[in-house]
Amino acid sequence: MWIDVAQLRRGLFVQLDLGWMDHPFPKGSFRIVSEEQINTIRSLGLSQVRYFPAQSDAAAVTPHEAFQVGDAPAGLSPAVTSEAVADELAPVATAAAPLDEVAQARAQRREKLNAQQRSLQVCERRFTEAMRQFRRIAEQAGSKPAAAREQSQALVGGCVNDILGDGESAIRLLSETMGDRSAEHPVNVMVISLLLGKALGLPTGELHALGVAALVHDLGKSQLPERMRYADPGFSDSELQFYREHVQHSLQIGQRMDLPPDVLSAIAQHHEMVDGSGFPAQLRGDRMLAASKILALVNHYDNLCNPARLVNALTPHEALSLIFAQMKPRFDSLTLGAFIRMMGVYPPGSVVQLANDGFAIVVSVNSARPLKPRVIVHDVSVPREEALIVDLEDAPALGIRRSMKPSQLPRAALDYLSPRPRVCYYYERAAGADRSGQHT
């Protein structure tokens, strides 16, 4: 159905039959939620737009003000595609629309796209550099332990200074596999552990100790045969015991690096559980450091998302749900609660179905609003490499309905969203600021 732009109102679900560069909205189809959106639509030079009563708010629909597709503007067929509509309307829109406003809208969209690409590139460059530094640390831990210690402390110190700086930090999903798992895992765990430590209010000194422990907690795996470095459900009792010895090996490497006692304790306890079911000492929560509780949780989460065998990988949402539903007694309740608030119900990397039945992938979460992550939406009218990130805080009509496995996506959406086989995270400054001036 069609409606005159003069009759637009909040609550109507409309479709702009224009090319993606001819309007400033993240998607061409959406529910109107503000007068600002109405004014922007009117500035595009269209006389009528399509609207969909079934997807509109009931109070906003007044059928007598609309007309059927058969009554569409002259020259348009009822079965015409949105691309054809754009071609038909382009001359009219060009003649009627204020050219400076259209050009400004295009420039704003282009600048947003450039800004989000720059932000991602910065995160990926810093993650790659952190992995490079970790590999150097791993190489020197045996022959030059003092140098490895200094490099570990320098890398973590820089991250702590960033995270404790002005503004909130958002957790950012990175692009397809950034490197080998032996380097991705410790950097992932370090980044998320530091963010969680900040959320829990750890003092700066404890954050430094936590970060160094998270970075080097698995160095001892280098002492094991390749096939024994990652836990496998098929391990025999003797193989499992052999695998668990990596904790002692890591502790010994840390001692040779002359790491502080609190760092060594966190390394020794990174597989302990507060209910006493962990290893190697079956410690209970009252004997574990706060840093150890954080490291144990984050390490377990990353192992669920990024196991040695990708066929066993859980989505970030599945991993968080499994920990909360079935493993809650194993982790400190305060630490787990803060982790869920920080990561959001749908952590970065989660594939979701939206309230309008569209599909999206979560790319960033700000702990201040965990139910309103930033997503990339599957939109056939926008090339994947030019898709704008949508902040669900600013798009209430695009709430999340449910999480999905990538295998449940239609092929077109799967190809477009390209969910990562491995999940890599880094931090960035949270996007925007709320109306009160606080960082969001």
mmCIF file of N, CA, C and O in Angstrom, residues 10 48 50 282 301 333 424 428:
data_model
loop_
_atom_site.group_PDB
_atom_site.id
_atom_site.type_symbol
_atom_site.label_atom_id
_atom_site.label_comp_id
_atom_site.label_asym_id
_atom_site.label_seq_id
_atom_site.Cartn_x
_atom_site.Cartn_y
_atom_site.Cartn_z
ATOM 1 N N ARG A 10 4.285 8.501 13.201
ATOM 2 C CA ARG A 10 5.013 7.491 13.968
ATOM 3 C C ARG A 10 4.208 6.208 14.051
ATOM 4 O O ARG A 10 2.992 6.244 14.213
ATOM 5 N N GLN A 48 4.968 9.832 -2.458
ATOM 6 C CA GLN A 48 4.375 8.726 -1.715
ATOM 7 C C GLN A 48 5.449 7.701 -1.369
ATOM 8 O O GLN A 48 6.490 7.630 -2.022
ATOM 9 N N ARG A 50 5.783 3.423 0.136
ATOM 10 C CA ARG A 50 5.079 2.193 0.498
ATOM 11 C C ARG A 50 4.980 2.100 2.016
ATOM 12 O O ARG A 50 5.901 2.497 2.719
ATOM 13 N N GLN A 282 41.882 -28.622 43.310
ATOM 14 C CA GLN A 282 40.482 -28.680 43.754
ATOM 15 C C GLN A 282 40.172 -27.616 44.818
ATOM 16 O O GLN A 282 39.493 -27.869 45.815
ATOM 17 N N TYR A 301 35.000 -19.631 29.033
ATOM 18 C CA TYR A 301 34.138 -19.071 27.975
ATOM 19 C C TYR A 301 34.837 -19.108 26.622
ATOM 20 O O TYR A 301 34.257 -19.554 25.618
ATOM 21 N N SER A 333 29.619 -16.215 41.926
ATOM 22 C CA SER A 333 28.365 -15.605 41.490
ATOM 23 C C SER A 333 28.528 -14.123 41.154
ATOM 24 O O SER A 333 27.950 -13.628 40.172
ATOM 25 N N CYS A 424 37.111 -13.550 17.916
ATOM 26 C CA CYS A 424 38.195 -12.729 18.460
ATOM 27 C C CYS A 424 37.629 -11.387 18.903
ATOM 28 O O CYS A 424 36.813 -10.785 18.193
ATOM 29 N N GLU A 428 37.152 -1.143 22.200
ATOM 30 C CA GLU A 428 37.159 0.176 21.583
ATOM 31 C C GLU A 428 36.324 1.102 22.457
ATOM 32 O O GLU A 428 35.558 0.642 23.311
#
